[in-house]
Amino acid sequence: MTQDWVDTGVFRLPMAAPEDVSSLRELLESGKIKAEEIVGIIAQTEGTGYARGYASLCMQLLLAEYLGITPQAVFDRIPMMMIGLCGGLMSPHYTVFTRSVVANAEPVGSPRLTVGAANTRVLAPEEYGTLTQVKLVAEAVREAIADAGIDSLDDVHCVEVKCPAMTPARLEDAAQRSQSVVSTNLGQASSMSKGASALGIAVALEEIALTELEDGVINRDRRLYTQRGSVSAGGEQSACRVLVMGNSTRSVSPYRVGHGVMADQLDTVGIYSALKAAGLEASGPLTPEQQQRITQVFVNCGADAVTSVRDRRHTIHSDFLSGYAGIVAKAVANAVVASVTGDPMLLASAGNEHQGAPGSNLVAAIVAVDD
Amino acid sequence: MTQDWVDTGVFRLPMAAPEDVSSLRELLESGKIKAEEIVGIIAQTEGTGYARGYASLCMQLLLAEYLGITPQAVFDRIPMMMIGLCGGLMSPHYTVFTRSVVANAEPVGSPRLTVGAANTRVLAPEEYGTLTQVKLVAEAVREAIADAGIDSLDDVHCVEVKCPAMTPARLEDAAQRSQSVVSTNLGQASSMSKGASALGIAVALEEIALTELEDGVINRDRRLYTQRGSVSAGGEQSACRVLVMGNSTRSVSPYRVGHGVMADQLDTVGIYSALKAAGLEASGPLTPEQQQRITQVFVNCGADAVTSVRDRRHTIHSDFLSGYAGIVAKAVANAVVASVTGDPMLLASAGNEHQGAPGSNLVAAIVAVDD
Amino acid sequence: MTQDWVDTGVFRLPMAAPEDVSSLRELLESGKIKAEEIVGIIAQTEGTGYARGYASLCMQLLLAEYLGITPQAVFDRIPMMMIGLCGGLMSPHYTVFTRSVVANAEPVGSPRLTVGAANTRVLAPEEYGTLTQVKLVAEAVREAIADAGIDSLDDVHCVEVKCPAMTPARLEDAAQRSQSVVSTNLGQASSMSKGASALGIAVALEEIALTELEDGVINRDRRLYTQRGSVSAGGEQSACRVLVMGNSTRSVSPYRVGHGVMADQLDTVGIYSALKAAGLEASGPLTPEQQQRITQVFVNCGADAVTSVRDRRHTIHSDFLSGYAGIVAKAVANAVVASVTGDPMLLASAGNEHQGAPGSNLVAAIVAVDD
Amino acid sequence: MTQDWVDTGVFRLPMAAPEDVSSLRELLESGKIKAEEIVGIIAQTEGTGYARGYASLCMQLLLAEYLGITPQAVFDRIPMMMIGLCGGLMSPHYTVFTRSVVANAEPVGSPRLTVGAANTRVLAPEEYGTLTQVKLVAEAVREAIADAGIDSLDDVHCVEVKCPAMTPARLEDAAQRSQSVVSTNLGQASSMSKGASALGIAVALEEIALTELEDGVINRDRRLYTQRGSVSAGGEQSACRVLVMGNSTRSVSPYRVGHGVMADQLDTVGIYSALKAAGLEASGPLTPEQQQRITQVFVNCGADAVTSVRDRRHTIHSDFLSGYAGIVAKAVANAVVASVTGDPMLLASAGNEHQGAPGSNLVAAIVAVDD
């Protein structure tokens, strides 16, 4: 049926600062983006968590104008995933995904990019990092896949989840209700929330059977992981927000998405695999024309999950910046991927709780179809 | 004459910690390295300057045993260049260069690796960062080139200089003698010392004519630079120590050295150029056999000299780890080069004072000759 | 004339996070603070500069509601001085100053707290750190003193200035107009802007004669300083914003302000002097009742201007956190002052450009009058 | 019997750098310190753990000369406790304790300073953080008390313990022997080692009964703690090294030691208590003469064990330097204590595992007897 055709837009926009939403404003003003067609935003903000909140508020204020709703209603409606702290060559930016129904489209002959979103219900702090969260996320991922109109799990190439972080207020709330949480350490509890979310993705994508899991394996059994998911946590979230990217024959988007795995930080073959899966085949250095077709790359970085690469000891956890291994891990992965794609304005996120084998990077690439 | 033949050894040895000199001890014990043949050591130590001093002392104590001289005499005799602070995948290690005279060698048919060393005289603090330092370093580089037995400047591929850093004691010394220094800010004065040293290399290699220079250009005119030198400063040095690597037909070493320039942080072509100059030609990913031939790589990293790469703004100077841009710059360059060579145990040093065009990396590779 | 009486309110409010303006919202809702009576806000925000902007935007949004003007108009109307980065025991909070005309007040018999505000005109980037800025700030401080209704300079106890920081955009603007700036290094240019502002305070308070000054002394001659001023810089400011606190017989405020100088970081006598000047006399430890009367303390911290205290070398500029000496300097001063006042929720700001003799702290205390 | 009299010397010596042992060398050369009379050294080194090792090696090399034994034998003989990382006003230094037998001494009429040392046996990695370690430390503390010639536990005022940290090599060793350790996370296992050591002190001092303890309480039950102990961990230690300071009527030392507790970071009363216990009574600010009598102060700092002080939230664990809360905690405690004693060259160590109630500081002062 003609009403089934959808078009998916991808807009990667630079930010001069966390509060800089001028590029989006221009596109809204010119009509190139319609506010009501935005299905999700993933941003790489510079600075700490406060900059994430600042950027989010500025986007909400802008979209509230165009949607005629409150900033809070914008937050509830559109998943906004802010990944904070840039390291090295990382270039602050945000990616806006849009979706529009296209009447009477011509079939394009190959599966194209489609994006879907879904949320879990609000989680209680005592549910963070538990099998309950695994199941809720798995369910939301399945919903988002359906929302994207993807028929086969093989067509899902990237699942981004923003889950709740533990906060002092939430700890207190649980304590007042006499509920015990997975950890009273904020960082550990938040890490468990990420771990459960990642396992939820793996279950939804059938990389792991739910029956293999129990509470005790979360953030313990490192043999269990998804290879197509990336999770971050934020205190601003009370539910898990899910964004799925995949390909569908019902999409007439000019883009295709694919994924690959870098077995370790030096494995450029994994980058080429992701590009190939997205329709860009190359052996050896890319031409500028090929690089131009790469619209966005999402990398989940795992350098900080291990203490060596190819049997060479590194000091990412013990040297001067030891407290910030995640930032440096992102800097490293961003640089290596950018040395292939030619553009450091890609999304690099750290977090290795059940996201890839320890030390590996997960790469998803969106590539413009070559006509 | 047969006595002209020299052999140059290169031993790249891992360190489990700054005080770990066990690999060198083993090689000395087994006779694979003769202490009196060591012409220089360049180390990449983890940790701050104190770890550099610690590592140096441990090496001095070890070599004092084998040379039968005091630890201080070891320091005076063998240039020991300790590059501190590892970031990302950087793997602590040290490279020991040896030189031995070979009687009755067979000519090997092509120029091979040779290494030479020299020192300037002790500099007064008021000379740091001045044209006097430029000239003294230029002279020492020429001496080291002669020491290496290199005939043509084109055969010089890497000059490493360790120059004096400004210290509170040196400031005071100059003040007491009513001498004014280039800056009373320790960091700035040390940076000027590095800048003057780099220009000294450029003059010796005839990349710049001495007549083009005056005190005012040091660390000001960024169009002046060497493309084959790398400089670091240390409070332990009172003279400039110079180590030159190049090729000579009088060497029967199994290695060759070459250099290349990465125009920016993503420019892998510059890495391939260096490898090719060292005798390893490849288009596209290296085979494991080719990677195996790469004995050591020296990279001077310039990411922190600029605020963007390929027109993408980065936050290396403004984000969370802003005070440590040099470490992150090293992490980035190390990762990109290692993604080509397959080994992160290479030497990455930061410092962009007249060392390459702003934002570029200088790469020198030592490669085993392929027989 | 009765219309001359003014009342000055001081509200010190905790922040649970940069975006937390709930305490101010409550006071506005309950009518305890009237939005139109707010003359200035000084905040101590946690986090970096982005958190400062975030906090500012949240306050602007709140006050825009109550004043019926745009957030930008709020920014233009009310000086909002955000001091970022808390260290140690520092407790994020903001201080709201209000001023209201009181008809038919009873004279209170002693000079009481009064607050005045003023701005310079917008400065061009090439004016930052120059004598022009010194003069403009001096003029604005005089205006703010008049605005506060203070008759004698002796009654001025604390001048807070927020001046423009240099930004890449401003550098570019100056370059395009072929104007040269004091430094193309962002940090140094911003530091010069602070230095010029501090000297402007000193000139207005007649601590220094304008005739003593020339461009060359700014941030060079450390013998020149104010002992009643504190300056910070921000990229969000294009003019200098000035807030003056002093005492006036025309004020019926329940508070009095006083100042003192801590000659070095261990000099608690300076704290007692400030309290005494504000009407709280004590020799030795304060009673809880006395501590209760201390409404707010402003400390300008100078630990990082020197490298020793009482002839004991410290490592604030060379040890692990060397890049962050200012934060640690604030942590140290905050702790020492709080150990006297009993409350770490005081305002500690770093920056020693012409703000006190090197190594000293400037202390201003607002104390409730003891009836 | 006359041979029972001992004299205890305390030498607090500044370090210009970790490798600077010149002050000790001078005292050895002049005969003011006899190498064979040294019973322990506690140093506050700048820099990270590598600087600790560097300082230790330099002291060992120096003492090896004077004792005519190897550097390793020096390490085995003399407890050398290196506390690394200075923050804020902290001034790098080391304290050398000596003990000599005095024949025919005159009784001095009051208990005086005495110092004792002891070691546990070497611990296996799997014993770190267990009740076994608690018991071994308790035993060693009792031995050190006996060694010091202290009769009553009330006369013990400060117990310093340096215990083994977990290292990768130790983890591997345990794994190879199929032994499970308390945690495979290096930081957590080392923290458990400190916790067990602190509980060992508490047991020896009868602050806690051994019967109250089981493995599960270590680093869990924060109601259990010593108020006279301070513990740090180091990878260079394989046994626990114990140094006890107390008073004895058999000592003719010119010093006395006392202790006190700062209930929170602002509680200066606890400092005065410690001084009073050591024989220096004062209400209110000390005179310079009184300050002069204070020979050394040891502070165990607990700011980072809590997230607020006097109901004021602080950001020591969440703000910019969040990874370094311990350093900032030391900076804060050092500054507050030094504001009373007038000298920042005191020993401040962090670590709150069973060392004082959460958020408190433990203070021990050595004061010259006022004749």
mmCIF file of C-alpha atoms in Angstrom, chain D residues 139-315:
data_model
loop_
_atom_site.group_PDB
_atom_site.id
_atom_site.type_symbol
_atom_site.label_atom_id
_atom_site.label_comp_id
_atom_site.label_asym_id
_atom_site.label_seq_id
_atom_site.Cartn_x
_atom_site.Cartn_y
_atom_site.Cartn_z
ATOM 1 C CA GLU D 139 49.620 -8.849 66.288
ATOM 2 C CA ALA D 140 52.218 -6.636 64.600
ATOM 3 C CA VAL D 141 50.779 -3.537 66.246
ATOM 4 C CA ARG D 142 51.092 -5.248 69.644
ATOM 5 C CA GLU D 143 54.687 -6.124 68.816
ATOM 6 C CA ALA D 144 55.447 -2.556 67.779
ATOM 7 C CA ILE D 145 53.910 -1.297 71.024
ATOM 8 C CA ALA D 146 56.157 -3.636 72.939
ATOM 9 C CA ASP D 147 59.108 -2.593 70.817
ATOM 10 C CA ALA D 148 58.350 0.996 71.750
ATOM 11 C CA GLY D 149 58.325 0.089 75.415
ATOM 12 C CA ILE D 150 54.781 1.361 75.933
ATOM 13 C CA ASP D 151 53.003 -0.157 78.909
ATOM 14 C CA SER D 152 49.448 1.046 78.506
ATOM 15 C CA LEU D 153 47.308 1.218 75.391
ATOM 16 C CA ASP D 154 46.219 4.691 76.486
ATOM 17 C CA ASP D 155 49.758 5.816 75.783
ATOM 18 C CA VAL D 156 49.527 4.874 72.105
ATOM 19 C CA HIS D 157 48.578 7.933 70.059
ATOM 20 C CA CYS D 158 49.330 7.134 66.461
ATOM 21 C CA VAL D 159 49.749 3.921 64.501
ATOM 22 C CA GLU D 160 50.869 4.183 60.898
ATOM 23 C CA VAL D 161 50.550 1.111 58.692
ATOM 24 C CA LYS D 162 51.719 0.583 55.150
ATOM 25 C CA CYS D 163 50.084 -2.518 53.742
ATOM 26 C CA PRO D 164 50.351 -4.338 50.399
ATOM 27 C CA ALA D 165 48.301 -3.047 47.495
ATOM 28 C CA MET D 166 46.876 -5.470 44.977
ATOM 29 C CA THR D 167 48.805 -5.553 41.722
ATOM 30 C CA PRO D 168 48.226 -7.297 38.388
ATOM 31 C CA ALA D 169 51.082 -9.687 39.178
ATOM 32 C CA ARG D 170 49.514 -10.622 42.511
ATOM 33 C CA LEU D 171 46.131 -11.178 40.929
ATOM 34 C CA GLU D 172 47.779 -13.484 38.443
ATOM 35 C CA ASP D 173 49.700 -15.297 41.147
ATOM 36 C CA ALA D 174 46.496 -15.983 43.067
ATOM 37 C CA ALA D 175 44.715 -17.073 39.915
ATOM 38 C CA GLN D 176 47.489 -19.496 39.062
ATOM 39 C CA ARG D 177 47.182 -21.064 42.482
ATOM 40 C CA SER D 178 43.375 -21.099 42.060
ATOM 41 C CA GLN D 179 42.931 -18.862 45.058
ATOM 42 C CA SER D 180 40.138 -16.307 45.015
ATOM 43 C CA VAL D 181 40.821 -12.754 46.130
ATOM 44 C CA VAL D 182 38.420 -10.291 47.761
ATOM 45 C CA SER D 183 38.150 -8.376 44.504
ATOM 46 C CA THR D 184 39.763 -8.574 41.081
ATOM 47 C CA ASN D 185 39.457 -4.793 40.860
ATOM 48 C CA LEU D 186 42.884 -3.500 41.901
ATOM 49 C CA GLY D 187 41.539 -0.407 43.619
ATOM 50 C CA GLN D 188 38.878 -2.277 45.542
ATOM 51 C CA ALA D 189 41.210 -5.051 46.645
ATOM 52 C CA SER D 190 43.759 -2.495 47.837
ATOM 53 C CA SER D 191 41.046 -0.620 49.671
ATOM 54 C CA MET D 192 40.046 -3.867 51.380
ATOM 55 C CA SER D 193 43.677 -4.387 52.377
ATOM 56 C CA LYS D 194 43.628 -0.974 54.006
ATOM 57 C CA GLY D 195 40.300 -1.649 55.670
ATOM 58 C CA ALA D 196 41.543 -4.900 57.187
ATOM 59 C CA SER D 197 44.705 -3.179 58.381
ATOM 60 C CA ALA D 198 42.737 -0.392 60.036
ATOM 61 C CA LEU D 199 40.555 -2.917 61.817
ATOM 62 C CA GLY D 200 43.732 -4.696 62.918
ATOM 63 C CA ILE D 201 44.877 -1.482 64.583
ATOM 64 C CA ALA D 202 41.485 -1.075 66.249
ATOM 65 C CA VAL D 203 41.676 -4.621 67.601
ATOM 66 C CA ALA D 204 45.195 -4.139 68.947
ATOM 67 C CA LEU D 205 44.180 -0.883 70.622
ATOM 68 C CA GLU D 206 41.066 -2.585 72.005
ATOM 69 C CA GLU D 207 38.774 -0.119 70.315
ATOM 70 C CA ILE D 208 36.989 -3.128 68.828
ATOM 71 C CA ALA D 209 36.883 -6.712 70.013
ATOM 72 C CA LEU D 210 38.044 -9.280 67.497
ATOM 73 C CA THR D 211 34.886 -11.234 68.242
ATOM 74 C CA GLU D 212 32.807 -8.423 66.740
ATOM 75 C CA LEU D 213 34.436 -8.947 63.387
ATOM 76 C CA GLU D 214 33.930 -11.226 60.439
ATOM 77 C CA ASP D 215 35.047 -10.993 56.817
ATOM 78 C CA GLY D 216 31.758 -9.421 55.795
ATOM 79 C CA VAL D 217 32.181 -6.251 57.864
ATOM 80 C CA ILE D 218 35.411 -5.135 56.230
ATOM 81 C CA ASN D 219 34.772 -1.907 54.316
ATOM 82 C CA ARG D 220 31.049 -2.423 54.903
ATOM 83 C CA ASP D 221 30.231 -1.596 58.495
ATOM 84 C CA ARG D 222 31.267 2.009 58.854
ATOM 85 C CA ARG D 223 30.484 2.056 62.570
ATOM 86 C CA LEU D 224 33.691 0.116 63.183
ATOM 87 C CA TYR D 225 36.895 2.117 63.205
ATOM 88 C CA THR D 226 40.106 3.053 64.936
ATOM 89 C CA GLN D 227 40.635 6.630 66.059
ATOM 90 C CA ARG D 228 44.386 6.382 66.312
ATOM 91 C CA GLY D 229 45.441 4.743 63.080
ATOM 92 C CA SER D 230 46.248 5.670 59.521
ATOM 93 C CA VAL D 231 46.802 3.209 56.726
ATOM 94 C CA SER D 232 48.079 3.420 53.207
ATOM 95 C CA ALA D 233 48.818 0.731 50.649
ATOM 96 C CA GLY D 234 51.645 0.257 48.217
ATOM 97 C CA GLY D 235 52.530 -2.312 45.607
ATOM 98 C CA GLU D 236 56.103 -2.320 46.904
ATOM 99 C CA GLN D 237 54.973 -3.901 50.203
ATOM 100 C CA SER D 238 54.335 -7.594 50.569
ATOM 101 C CA ALA D 239 53.986 -7.530 54.355
ATOM 102 C CA CYS D 240 52.304 -4.887 56.523
ATOM 103 C CA ARG D 241 54.784 -2.442 58.037
ATOM 104 C CA VAL D 242 53.789 -0.882 61.341
ATOM 105 C CA LEU D 243 55.076 2.194 63.116
ATOM 106 C CA VAL D 244 53.677 3.070 66.521
ATOM 107 C CA MET D 245 54.047 6.396 68.312
ATOM 108 C CA GLY D 246 53.260 6.785 71.956
ATOM 109 C CA ASN D 247 54.601 7.995 75.266
ATOM 110 C CA SER D 248 56.606 6.093 77.846
ATOM 111 C CA THR D 249 58.144 6.905 81.180
ATOM 112 C CA ARG D 250 61.256 5.070 80.004
ATOM 113 C CA SER D 251 61.800 7.680 77.279
ATOM 114 C CA VAL D 252 63.936 10.749 77.848
ATOM 115 C CA SER D 253 62.928 12.261 74.503
ATOM 116 C CA PRO D 254 62.329 16.009 74.435
ATOM 117 C CA TYR D 255 58.996 15.308 72.701
ATOM 118 C CA ARG D 256 55.549 14.147 73.636
ATOM 119 C CA VAL D 257 52.795 12.854 71.336
ATOM 120 C CA GLY D 258 49.027 13.234 71.684
ATOM 121 C CA HIS D 259 45.954 12.713 69.588
ATOM 122 C CA GLY D 260 42.546 14.205 68.971
ATOM 123 C CA VAL D 261 39.615 13.805 66.624
ATOM 124 C CA MET D 262 38.123 16.458 64.366
ATOM 125 C CA ALA D 263 34.468 15.444 64.268
ATOM 126 C CA ASP D 264 34.184 17.045 60.861
ATOM 127 C CA GLN D 265 36.368 19.072 58.548
ATOM 128 C CA LEU D 266 35.576 22.366 60.260
ATOM 129 C CA ASP D 267 36.073 21.141 63.823
ATOM 130 C CA THR D 268 39.206 22.931 65.000
ATOM 131 C CA VAL D 269 38.495 21.804 68.560
ATOM 132 C CA GLY D 270 39.872 18.392 67.651
ATOM 133 C CA ILE D 271 43.180 19.990 66.714
ATOM 134 C CA TYR D 272 43.436 21.749 70.054
ATOM 135 C CA SER D 273 42.648 18.447 71.789
ATOM 136 C CA ALA D 274 45.548 16.720 70.083
ATOM 137 C CA LEU D 275 47.922 19.528 70.995
ATOM 138 C CA LYS D 276 46.712 19.498 74.568
ATOM 139 C CA ALA D 277 47.220 15.752 74.823
ATOM 140 C CA ALA D 278 50.772 16.339 73.625
ATOM 141 C CA GLY D 279 51.316 18.942 76.290
ATOM 142 C CA LEU D 280 50.477 22.174 74.505
ATOM 143 C CA GLU D 281 47.460 23.787 76.075
ATOM 144 C CA ALA D 282 45.837 26.759 74.378
ATOM 145 C CA SER D 283 42.429 28.337 74.070
ATOM 146 C CA GLY D 284 42.273 30.388 70.934
ATOM 147 C CA PRO D 285 45.028 31.268 68.475
ATOM 148 C CA LEU D 286 48.489 29.936 69.278
ATOM 149 C CA THR D 287 51.402 32.241 69.848
ATOM 150 C CA PRO D 288 54.405 31.904 67.527
ATOM 151 C CA GLU D 289 56.284 30.357 70.474
ATOM 152 C CA GLN D 290 53.618 27.736 70.882
ATOM 153 C CA GLN D 291 53.551 27.032 67.165
ATOM 154 C CA GLN D 292 57.322 26.631 67.288
ATOM 155 C CA ARG D 293 57.000 23.770 69.767
ATOM 156 C CA ILE D 294 54.891 21.706 67.347
ATOM 157 C CA THR D 295 57.388 19.335 65.793
ATOM 158 C CA GLN D 296 55.110 17.376 63.529
ATOM 159 C CA VAL D 297 51.427 16.644 63.006
ATOM 160 C CA PHE D 298 49.913 13.572 61.375
ATOM 161 C CA VAL D 299 46.389 13.943 60.019
ATOM 162 C CA ASN D 300 44.240 11.212 58.574
ATOM 163 C CA CYS D 301 41.732 13.028 56.382
ATOM 164 C CA GLY D 302 38.174 11.915 55.874
ATOM 165 C CA ALA D 303 36.456 14.661 53.860
ATOM 166 C CA ASP D 304 35.912 12.299 50.970
ATOM 167 C CA ALA D 305 34.056 9.728 53.050
ATOM 168 C CA VAL D 306 30.917 11.867 53.015
ATOM 169 C CA THR D 307 29.123 14.196 50.619
ATOM 170 C CA SER D 308 28.306 17.057 52.940
ATOM 171 C CA VAL D 309 29.603 18.851 55.969
ATOM 172 C CA ARG D 310 27.262 20.457 58.511
ATOM 173 C CA ASP D 311 24.359 19.736 56.190
ATOM 174 C CA ARG D 312 25.958 21.615 53.340
ATOM 175 C CA ARG D 313 26.275 19.474 50.212
ATOM 176 C CA HIS D 314 29.716 19.495 48.683
ATOM 177 C CA THR D 315 30.811 18.230 45.271
#
